XYZ file of C-alpha atoms in Angstrom:
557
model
C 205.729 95.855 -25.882
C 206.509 99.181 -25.047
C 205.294 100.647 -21.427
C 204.459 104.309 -21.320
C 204.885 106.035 -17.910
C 205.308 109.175 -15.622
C 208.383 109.968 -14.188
C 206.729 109.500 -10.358
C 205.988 105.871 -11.462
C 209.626 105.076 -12.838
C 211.150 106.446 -9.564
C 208.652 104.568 -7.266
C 210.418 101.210 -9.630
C 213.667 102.434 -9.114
C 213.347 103.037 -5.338
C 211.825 99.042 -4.936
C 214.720 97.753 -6.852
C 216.905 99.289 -4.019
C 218.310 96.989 -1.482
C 216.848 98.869 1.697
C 213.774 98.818 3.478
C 210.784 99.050 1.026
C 208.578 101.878 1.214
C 205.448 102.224 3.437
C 203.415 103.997 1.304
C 204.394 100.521 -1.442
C 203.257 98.577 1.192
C 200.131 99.836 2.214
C 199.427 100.315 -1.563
C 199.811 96.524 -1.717
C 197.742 95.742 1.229
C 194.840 97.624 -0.137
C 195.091 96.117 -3.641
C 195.214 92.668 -1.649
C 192.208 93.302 0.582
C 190.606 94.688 -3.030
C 190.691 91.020 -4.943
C 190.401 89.370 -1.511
C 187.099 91.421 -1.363
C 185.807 91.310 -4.778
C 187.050 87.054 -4.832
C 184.301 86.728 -1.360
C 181.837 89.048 -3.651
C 181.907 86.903 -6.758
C 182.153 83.849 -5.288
C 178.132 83.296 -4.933
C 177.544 84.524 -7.988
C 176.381 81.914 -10.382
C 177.846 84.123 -13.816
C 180.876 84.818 -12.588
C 184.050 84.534 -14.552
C 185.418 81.729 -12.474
C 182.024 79.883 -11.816
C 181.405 79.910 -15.457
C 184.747 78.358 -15.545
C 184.612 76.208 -13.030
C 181.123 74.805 -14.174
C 182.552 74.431 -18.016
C 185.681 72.649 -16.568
C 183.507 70.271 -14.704
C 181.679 69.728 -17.796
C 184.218 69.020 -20.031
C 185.873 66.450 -17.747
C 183.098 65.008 -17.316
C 182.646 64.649 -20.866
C 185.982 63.326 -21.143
C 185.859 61.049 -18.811
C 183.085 59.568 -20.557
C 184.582 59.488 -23.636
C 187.792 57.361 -22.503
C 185.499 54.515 -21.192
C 183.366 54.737 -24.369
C 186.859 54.428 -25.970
C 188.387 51.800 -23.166
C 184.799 49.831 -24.058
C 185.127 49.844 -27.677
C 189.008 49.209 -27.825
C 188.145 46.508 -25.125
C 185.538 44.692 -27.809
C 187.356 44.885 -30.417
C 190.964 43.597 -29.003
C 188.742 40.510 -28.281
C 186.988 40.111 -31.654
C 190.658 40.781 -32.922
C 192.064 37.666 -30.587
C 188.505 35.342 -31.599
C 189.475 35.818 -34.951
C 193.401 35.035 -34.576
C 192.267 31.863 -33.074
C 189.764 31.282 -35.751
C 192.461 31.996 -38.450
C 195.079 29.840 -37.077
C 192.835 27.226 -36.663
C 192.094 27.020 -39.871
C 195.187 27.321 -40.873
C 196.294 24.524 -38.566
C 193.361 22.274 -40.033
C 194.563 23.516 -43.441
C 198.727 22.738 -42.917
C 197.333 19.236 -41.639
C 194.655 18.542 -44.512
C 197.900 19.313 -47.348
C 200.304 16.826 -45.821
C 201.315 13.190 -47.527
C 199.550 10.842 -44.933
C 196.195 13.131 -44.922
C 196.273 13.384 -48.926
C 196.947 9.369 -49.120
C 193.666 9.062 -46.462
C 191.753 11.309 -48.577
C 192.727 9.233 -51.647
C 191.822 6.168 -49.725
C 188.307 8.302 -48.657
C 187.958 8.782 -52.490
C 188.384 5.173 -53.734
C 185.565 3.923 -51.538
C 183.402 6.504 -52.641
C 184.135 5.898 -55.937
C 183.574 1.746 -55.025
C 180.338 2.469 -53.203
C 179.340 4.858 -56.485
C 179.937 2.058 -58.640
C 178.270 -0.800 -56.301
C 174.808 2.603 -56.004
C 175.591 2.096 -60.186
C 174.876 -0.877 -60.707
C 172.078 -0.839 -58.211
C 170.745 1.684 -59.807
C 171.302 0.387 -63.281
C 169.173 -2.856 -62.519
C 166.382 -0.516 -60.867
C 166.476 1.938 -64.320
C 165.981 -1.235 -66.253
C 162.857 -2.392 -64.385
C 161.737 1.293 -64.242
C 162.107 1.701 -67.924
C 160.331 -1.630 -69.181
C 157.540 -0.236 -66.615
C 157.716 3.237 -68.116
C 157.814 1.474 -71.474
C 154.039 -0.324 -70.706
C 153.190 3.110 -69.614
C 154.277 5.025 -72.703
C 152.616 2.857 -75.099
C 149.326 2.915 -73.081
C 149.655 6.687 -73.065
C 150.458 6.736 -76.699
C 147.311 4.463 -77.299
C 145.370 6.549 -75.187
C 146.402 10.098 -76.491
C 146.041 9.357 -80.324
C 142.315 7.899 -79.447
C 142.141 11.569 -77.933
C 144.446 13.127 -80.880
C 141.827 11.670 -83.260
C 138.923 13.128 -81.399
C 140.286 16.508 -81.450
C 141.118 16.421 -84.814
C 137.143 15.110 -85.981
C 136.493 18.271 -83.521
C 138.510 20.706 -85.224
C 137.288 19.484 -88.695
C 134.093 19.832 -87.603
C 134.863 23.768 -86.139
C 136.837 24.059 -89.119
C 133.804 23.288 -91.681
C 131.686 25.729 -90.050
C 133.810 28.339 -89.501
C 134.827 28.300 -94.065
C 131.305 27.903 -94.663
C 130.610 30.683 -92.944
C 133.522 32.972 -94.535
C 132.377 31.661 -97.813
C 128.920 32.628 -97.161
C 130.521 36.094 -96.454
C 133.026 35.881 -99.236
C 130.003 35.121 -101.787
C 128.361 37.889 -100.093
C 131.100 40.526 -100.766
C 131.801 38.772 -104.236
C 127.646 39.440 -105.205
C 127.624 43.283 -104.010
C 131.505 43.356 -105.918
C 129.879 41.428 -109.163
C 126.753 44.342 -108.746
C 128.816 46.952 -108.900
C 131.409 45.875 -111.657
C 127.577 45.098 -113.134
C 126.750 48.576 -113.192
C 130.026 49.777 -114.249
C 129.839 47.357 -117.468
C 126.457 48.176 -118.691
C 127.229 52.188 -118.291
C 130.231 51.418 -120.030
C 128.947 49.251 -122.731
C 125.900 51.501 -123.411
C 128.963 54.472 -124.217
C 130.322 51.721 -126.525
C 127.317 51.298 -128.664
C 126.314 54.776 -128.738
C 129.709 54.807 -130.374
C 129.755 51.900 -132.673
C 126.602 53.608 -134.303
C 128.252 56.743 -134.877
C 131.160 54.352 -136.191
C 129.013 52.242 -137.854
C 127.187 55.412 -139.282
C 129.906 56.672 -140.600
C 131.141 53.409 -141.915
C 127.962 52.916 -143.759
C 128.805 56.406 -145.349
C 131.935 55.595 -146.920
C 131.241 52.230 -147.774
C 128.175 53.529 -150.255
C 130.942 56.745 -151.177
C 133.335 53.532 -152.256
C 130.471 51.941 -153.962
C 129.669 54.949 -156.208
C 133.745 55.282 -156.753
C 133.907 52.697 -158.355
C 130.886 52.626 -160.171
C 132.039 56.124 -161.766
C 135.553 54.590 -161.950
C 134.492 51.424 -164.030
C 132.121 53.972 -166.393
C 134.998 56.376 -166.686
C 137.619 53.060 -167.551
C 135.335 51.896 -169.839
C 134.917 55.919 -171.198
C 138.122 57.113 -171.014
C 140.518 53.896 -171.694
C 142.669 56.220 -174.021
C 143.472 58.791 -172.235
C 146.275 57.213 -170.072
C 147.321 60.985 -168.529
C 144.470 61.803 -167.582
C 143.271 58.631 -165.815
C 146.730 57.931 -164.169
C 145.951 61.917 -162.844
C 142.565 60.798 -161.781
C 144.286 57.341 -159.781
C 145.989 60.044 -158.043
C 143.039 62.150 -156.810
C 141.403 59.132 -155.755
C 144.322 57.910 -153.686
C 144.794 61.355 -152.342
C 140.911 61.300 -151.251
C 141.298 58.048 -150.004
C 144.250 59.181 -148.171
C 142.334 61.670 -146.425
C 138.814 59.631 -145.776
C 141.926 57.283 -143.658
C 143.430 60.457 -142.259
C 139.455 61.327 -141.253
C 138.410 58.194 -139.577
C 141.542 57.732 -137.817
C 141.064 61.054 -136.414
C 137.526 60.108 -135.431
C 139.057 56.942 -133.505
C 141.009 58.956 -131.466
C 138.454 61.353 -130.506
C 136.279 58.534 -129.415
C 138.751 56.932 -127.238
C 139.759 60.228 -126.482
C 136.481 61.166 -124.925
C 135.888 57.719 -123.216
C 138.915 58.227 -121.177
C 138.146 61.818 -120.400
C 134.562 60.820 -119.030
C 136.592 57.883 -117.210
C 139.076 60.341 -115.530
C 136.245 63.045 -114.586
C 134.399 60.370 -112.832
C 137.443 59.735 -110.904
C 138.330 63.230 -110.400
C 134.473 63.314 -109.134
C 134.815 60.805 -106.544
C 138.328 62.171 -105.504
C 136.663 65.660 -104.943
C 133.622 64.185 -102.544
C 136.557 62.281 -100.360
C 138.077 65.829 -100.694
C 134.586 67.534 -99.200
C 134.341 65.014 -96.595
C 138.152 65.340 -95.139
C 137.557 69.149 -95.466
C 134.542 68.922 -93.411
C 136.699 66.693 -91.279
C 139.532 69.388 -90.789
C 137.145 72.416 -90.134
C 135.504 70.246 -86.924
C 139.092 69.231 -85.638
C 140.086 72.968 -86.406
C 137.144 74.094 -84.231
C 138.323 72.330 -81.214
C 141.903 73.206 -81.596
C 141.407 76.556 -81.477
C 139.164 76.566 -78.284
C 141.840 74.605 -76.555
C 144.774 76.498 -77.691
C 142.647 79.665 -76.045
C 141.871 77.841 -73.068
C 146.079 76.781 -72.713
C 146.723 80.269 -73.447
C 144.774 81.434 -70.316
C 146.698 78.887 -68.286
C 149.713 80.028 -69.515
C 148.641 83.853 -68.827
C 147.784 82.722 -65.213
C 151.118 80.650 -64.797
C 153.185 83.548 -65.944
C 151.015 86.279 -63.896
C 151.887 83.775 -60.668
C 155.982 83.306 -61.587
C 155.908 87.162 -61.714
C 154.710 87.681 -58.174
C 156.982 85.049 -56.721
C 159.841 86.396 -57.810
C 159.008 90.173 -56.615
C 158.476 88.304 -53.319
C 161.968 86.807 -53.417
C 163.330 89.725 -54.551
C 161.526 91.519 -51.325
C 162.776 88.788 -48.738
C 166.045 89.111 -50.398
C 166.059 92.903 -49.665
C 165.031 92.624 -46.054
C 167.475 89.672 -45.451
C 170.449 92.024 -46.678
C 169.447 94.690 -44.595
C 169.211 92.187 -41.626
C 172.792 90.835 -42.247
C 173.856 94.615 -42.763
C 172.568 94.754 -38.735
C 174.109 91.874 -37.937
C 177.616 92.346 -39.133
C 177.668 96.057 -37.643
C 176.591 94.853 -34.688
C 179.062 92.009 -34.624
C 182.331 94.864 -35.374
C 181.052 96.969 -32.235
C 181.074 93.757 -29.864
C 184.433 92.605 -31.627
C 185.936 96.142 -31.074
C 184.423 96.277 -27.340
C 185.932 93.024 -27.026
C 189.681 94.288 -28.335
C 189.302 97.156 -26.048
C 188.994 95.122 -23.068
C 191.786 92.972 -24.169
C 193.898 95.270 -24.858
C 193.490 96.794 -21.387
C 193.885 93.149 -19.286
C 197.038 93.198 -21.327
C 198.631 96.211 -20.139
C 197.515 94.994 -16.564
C 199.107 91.703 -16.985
C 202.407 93.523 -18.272
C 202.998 95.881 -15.173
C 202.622 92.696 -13.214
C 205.384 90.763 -15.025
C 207.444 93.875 -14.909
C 207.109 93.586 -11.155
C 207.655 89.885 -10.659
C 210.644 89.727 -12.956
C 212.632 90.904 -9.925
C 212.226 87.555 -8.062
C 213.987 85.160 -10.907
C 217.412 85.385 -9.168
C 216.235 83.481 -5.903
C 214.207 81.078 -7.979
C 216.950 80.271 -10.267
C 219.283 79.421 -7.575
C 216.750 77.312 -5.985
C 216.354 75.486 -9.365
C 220.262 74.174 -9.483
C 220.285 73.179 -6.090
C 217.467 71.152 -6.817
C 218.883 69.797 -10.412
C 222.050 68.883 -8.477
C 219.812 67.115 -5.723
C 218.001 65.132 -8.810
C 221.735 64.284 -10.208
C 222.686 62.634 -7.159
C 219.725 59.931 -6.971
C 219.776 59.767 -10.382
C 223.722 58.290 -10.151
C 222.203 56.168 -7.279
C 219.477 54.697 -8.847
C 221.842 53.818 -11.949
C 224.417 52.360 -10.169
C 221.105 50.399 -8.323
C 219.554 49.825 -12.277
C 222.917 48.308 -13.394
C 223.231 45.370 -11.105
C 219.514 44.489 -11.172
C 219.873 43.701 -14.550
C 223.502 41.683 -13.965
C 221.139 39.097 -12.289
C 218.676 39.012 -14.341
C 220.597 38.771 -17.013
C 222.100 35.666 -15.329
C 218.796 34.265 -14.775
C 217.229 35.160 -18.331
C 220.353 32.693 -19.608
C 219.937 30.221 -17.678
C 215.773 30.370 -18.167
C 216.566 29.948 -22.331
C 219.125 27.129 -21.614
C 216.335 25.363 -19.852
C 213.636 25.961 -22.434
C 215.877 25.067 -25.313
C 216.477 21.866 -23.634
C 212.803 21.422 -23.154
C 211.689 22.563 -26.675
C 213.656 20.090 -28.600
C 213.263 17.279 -26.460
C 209.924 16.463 -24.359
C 208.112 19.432 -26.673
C 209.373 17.894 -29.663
C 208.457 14.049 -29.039
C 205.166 15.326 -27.484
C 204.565 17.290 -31.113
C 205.160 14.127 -32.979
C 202.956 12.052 -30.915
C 200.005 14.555 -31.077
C 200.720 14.666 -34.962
C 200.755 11.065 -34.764
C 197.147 10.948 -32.642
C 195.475 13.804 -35.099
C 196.482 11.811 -38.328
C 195.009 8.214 -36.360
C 192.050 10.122 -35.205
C 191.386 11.468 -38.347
C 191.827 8.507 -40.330
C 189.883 6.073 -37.504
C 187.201 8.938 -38.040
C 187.244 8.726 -41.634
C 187.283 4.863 -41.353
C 183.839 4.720 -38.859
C 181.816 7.411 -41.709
C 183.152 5.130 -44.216
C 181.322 1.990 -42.555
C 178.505 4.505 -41.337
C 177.800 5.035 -45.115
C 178.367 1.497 -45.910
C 181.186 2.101 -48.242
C 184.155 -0.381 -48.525
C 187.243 -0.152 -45.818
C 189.946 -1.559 -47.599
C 191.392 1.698 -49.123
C 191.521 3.547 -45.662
C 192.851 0.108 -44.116
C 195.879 -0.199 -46.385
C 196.646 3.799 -46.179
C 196.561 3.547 -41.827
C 199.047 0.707 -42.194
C 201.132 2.455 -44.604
C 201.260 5.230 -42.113
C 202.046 3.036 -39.386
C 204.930 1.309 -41.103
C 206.699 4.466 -42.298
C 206.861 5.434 -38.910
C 207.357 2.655 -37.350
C 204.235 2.782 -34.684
C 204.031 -0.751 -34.747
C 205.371 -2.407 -31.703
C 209.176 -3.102 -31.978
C 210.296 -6.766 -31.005
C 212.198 -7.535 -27.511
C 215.743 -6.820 -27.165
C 218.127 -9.362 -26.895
C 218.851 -10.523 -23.269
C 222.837 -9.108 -23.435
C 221.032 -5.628 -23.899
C 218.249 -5.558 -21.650
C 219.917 -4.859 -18.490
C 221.754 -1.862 -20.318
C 218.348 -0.702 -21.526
C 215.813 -1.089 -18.811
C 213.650 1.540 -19.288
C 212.901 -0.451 -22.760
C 209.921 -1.806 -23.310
C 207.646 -2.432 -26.970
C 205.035 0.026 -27.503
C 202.536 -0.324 -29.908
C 201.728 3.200 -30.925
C 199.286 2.329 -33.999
C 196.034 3.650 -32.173
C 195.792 6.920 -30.442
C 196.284 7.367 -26.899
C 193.208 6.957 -24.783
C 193.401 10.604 -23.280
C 193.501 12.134 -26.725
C 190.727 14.553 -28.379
C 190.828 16.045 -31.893
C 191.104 19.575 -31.737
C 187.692 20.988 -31.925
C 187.200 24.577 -33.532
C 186.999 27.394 -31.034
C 183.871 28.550 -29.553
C 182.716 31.956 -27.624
C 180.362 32.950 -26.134
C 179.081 35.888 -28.512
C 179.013 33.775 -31.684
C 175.224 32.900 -32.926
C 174.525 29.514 -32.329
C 173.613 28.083 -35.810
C 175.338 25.553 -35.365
C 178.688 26.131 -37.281
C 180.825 26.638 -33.604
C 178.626 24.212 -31.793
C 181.045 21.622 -30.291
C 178.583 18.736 -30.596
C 178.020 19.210 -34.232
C 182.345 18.817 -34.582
C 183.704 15.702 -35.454
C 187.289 14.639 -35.841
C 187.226 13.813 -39.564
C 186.779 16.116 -42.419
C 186.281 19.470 -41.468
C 183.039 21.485 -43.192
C 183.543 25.094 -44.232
C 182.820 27.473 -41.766
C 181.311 30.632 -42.201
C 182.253 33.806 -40.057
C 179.906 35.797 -38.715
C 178.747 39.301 -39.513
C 180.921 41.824 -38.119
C 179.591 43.991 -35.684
C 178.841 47.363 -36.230
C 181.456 50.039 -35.478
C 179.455 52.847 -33.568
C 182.781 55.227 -33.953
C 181.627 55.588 -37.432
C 178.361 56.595 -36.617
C 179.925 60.392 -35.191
C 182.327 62.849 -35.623
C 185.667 61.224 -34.992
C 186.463 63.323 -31.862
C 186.677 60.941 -28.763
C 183.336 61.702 -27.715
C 181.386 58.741 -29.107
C 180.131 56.236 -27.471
C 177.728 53.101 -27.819
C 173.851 53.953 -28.103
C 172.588 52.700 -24.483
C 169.302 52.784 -22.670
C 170.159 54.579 -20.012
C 171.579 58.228 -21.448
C 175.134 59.723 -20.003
C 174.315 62.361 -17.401
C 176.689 65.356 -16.503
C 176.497 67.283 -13.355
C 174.095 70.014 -13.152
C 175.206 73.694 -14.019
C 174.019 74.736 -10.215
């Protein structure tokens, strides 16, 4: 950044990078400006809202927060490296029991475990076969009694329902005879209206009938007389035949037409009736309508001055939001132009601590020769001890590499010798344990032994635990550390590895070390995991583990 300056200034610089005696006037300017901050430092150092008490107080604060943070952290990371190591041991225990529970000779015991339980199931079988017999010829007595007893009780219910039954259709048919009179009353009345239309027409009918009937007569009277008048005249008869069938044509054309008016006007009487009955139902549903009409109408009025009201209130609401939103813009207008003049204020003094800082630098740059060359003598100081202390680093770790070989050597020698006989004999004292276990449940439970028997000798055979015979006297003094060992139970010392327990597990009794038995091993179930309090926060290395007692920081004082 550029530095703009008078030419007094520049020559004052100039003259102090000379290599004489520095000016008084440039010291007693720098004696005053020390005595200044020396002066204003004693001034501000009381006052609570100070630049560096503010700083000092917010440094104290935030290592103090810190500070409590880490052990929060060294707490929690604490926990849960030993929930992490619990449940290692719990897995490889399990895995242990599990690698042990899928070899041959604990498969063969469990085989032996499941032939007895299958014997003792079959021995329980036929126990219980002999007990179902007895319990079903007793069950039998009982059934037939109950059978006895609940048709005696069947047959009551049924006289009882008969009985109900009786009253109940003579009642309906007292009803139904009812209905059927007042139906037979009005068919009644219907039939003798009707019939009474019928013989008012048969008379006309029968009227009418009378009339042609004496017509017919007096045609053929006047027919014979005009035969027996006019037998030669063959024309004019055969043209009189014709009149007469046209007239009779006609009388047939006349009373058919009469027929049809008759039934004609029955069925119109029929269907006005109808029509008259359909039009009271009409009157009534009409009447109906106008009341339900009535009430609609007050209610629809009454919803539209709810409606009125509800509209009238949404109205006002929103001119009060609209209000609130008004003042709240002019508010943030405030606000933000506020904000720029305390930003701007704030670049002005920046700017100007800046400038400050620069003419400093610009004087202290002078003093980087002397500090450089006090830098290499120290770097080739730090170069010398650092040859040292390798030389130093390089033979420590010739011996130990000397004794890290001959440490291996040793343990290799250990590990498959004494480690590895010891890890067959503690195989060999799990699988007896086990199987002595299994044996002592089996006679617990009163199952037969024989199965588990045969599969520990088995065992015992294949791997020769049985005692070995003596040694023939030409080898015993070359072998006298010999001696037969019979290996067949487990050593007295032994336990079978019980499940691990700690002390923050809930004792229901699934770690408890009484309740663990060498034999076969009951699923366990793990516990609930604790809850992680780092989830309940921010992650930002400040949480810690809701206490009673509340972290306190210093006071701001």
């Amino acid at each position: 950044m550029p530095i703009a300056m008078t030419k007094e200034e520049w020559s004052r610089i100039k003259r102090w990078t000379d290599l004489g005696r520095e000016d008084p006037e440039t010291v007693r300017r720098r004696e005053y400006l020390q005595y200044q901050n020396e002066t204003s430092r004693e001034m501000t150092k009381q006052w609570p809202n100070s630049l560096e008490n503010v700083n000092k107080r917010n440094e104290e604060l935030r290592r103090a927060r810190v500070e409590a943070a880490e052990k929060a952290n060294t707490r929690f990371y604490q926990r849960y490296v030993k929930r992490k190591r619990e449940e290692q041991q719990r897995l490889m225990y399990s895995a242990r029991d599990t690698v042990f529970k899928n070899k041959d000779a604990p498969k063969l015991l469990l085989s032996a475990v499941i032939e007895t339980a299958i014997q003792k199931e079959r021995e329980e079988q036929l126990k219980f076969k002999e007990k179902l017999k007895q319990e079903a010829d007793e069950r039998k007595k009982q059934d037939d009694d109950d059978v006895i007893r609940k048709a005696q009780e069947w047959n009551e219910l049924v006289e009882t329902k008969k009985k109900r039954r009786f009253q109940a259709n003579k009642q309906h048919q007292k009803d139904i005879l009812e209905q059927a009179h007042e139906v037979s009353e009005r068919n009644r009345k219907e039939y003798e209206m009707e019939l009474n239309l019928q013989k008012i027409d048969n008379i006309k009918a029968r009227e009418q009938m009378e009339a042609i009937k004496k017509f017919e007569e007096e045609f053929c009277a006047a027919e014979k007389s005009r035969i027996l008048s006019d037998l030669e005249q063959a024309r004019y008869e055969a043209a009189t035949r014709r009149e007469e069938v046209r007239a009779r044509d006609q009388l047939d054309d006349k009373l058919i037409k009469l027929l049809q008016k008759t039934q004609a006007r029955v069925e119109k009487r029929r269907r006005d009736t109808e029509k008259q009955i359909q039009a009271e139902k009409l009157q009534v549903l009409e009447k109906i309508s106008q009341k339900l009409e009535s009430g609609d109408a007050a209610r629809e009025e009454k919803e539209q001055k709810i409606l009125d009201k509800a509209i009238k209130e949404k109205e006002e609401i929103a001119e009060a939001r609209r209000q609130a939103d008004a003042r709240k813009r002019e508010q943030f207008r405030a606000q933000r132009t506020a904000a720029r003049e305390q930003f701007l204020k704030q670049q002005q003094q920046t700017l100007h601590e800046f400038n400050t800082m620069r003419q400093w630098e610009v004087m202290n740059r002078f003093k980087n020769a002397e500090i450089y060359e006090d830098f290499r003598a120290r770097l080739r100081d730090e170069k010398e001890t650092k040859i040292k202390q390798y030389r130093e680093d390089i033979i420590k770790q010739w011996h130990e590499r000397a004794d890290r070989e001959a440490r291996e050597l040793a343990e290799t020698r250990y590990f498959y010798g004494e480690l590895a006989e010891s890890k067959l004999r503690d195989a060999d004292n799990k699988l007896l344990t086990h199987g002595h276990a299994l044996l002592q449940e089996a006679r617990d439970h009163q199952r037969p032994t024989y199965a588990l028997t045969h599969a520990l000798r088995r065992y015992c055979k294949l791997y020769r635990l049985y005692p070995m015979p003596e040694l023939p006297s030409s080898q015993q003094e070359h072998f006298p550390r010999y001696g037969p060992k019979d290996l067949s139970l487990p050593d007295p010392h032994y336990r079978y590895p019980e499940p691990p327990v700690f002390d923050d597990d809930k004792r229901d009794g699934l770690n408890d070390p009484k309740s663990q038995k060498a034999g076969p091993s009951a699923p366990s179930e793990r516990p609930p995991p604790e809850q992680d309090y780092k989830r309940a926060a921010p992650a930002n290395g400040l949480q810690r583990k809701p206490s009673k007692s509340e972290l306190k920081l210093p006071s701001a004082e």
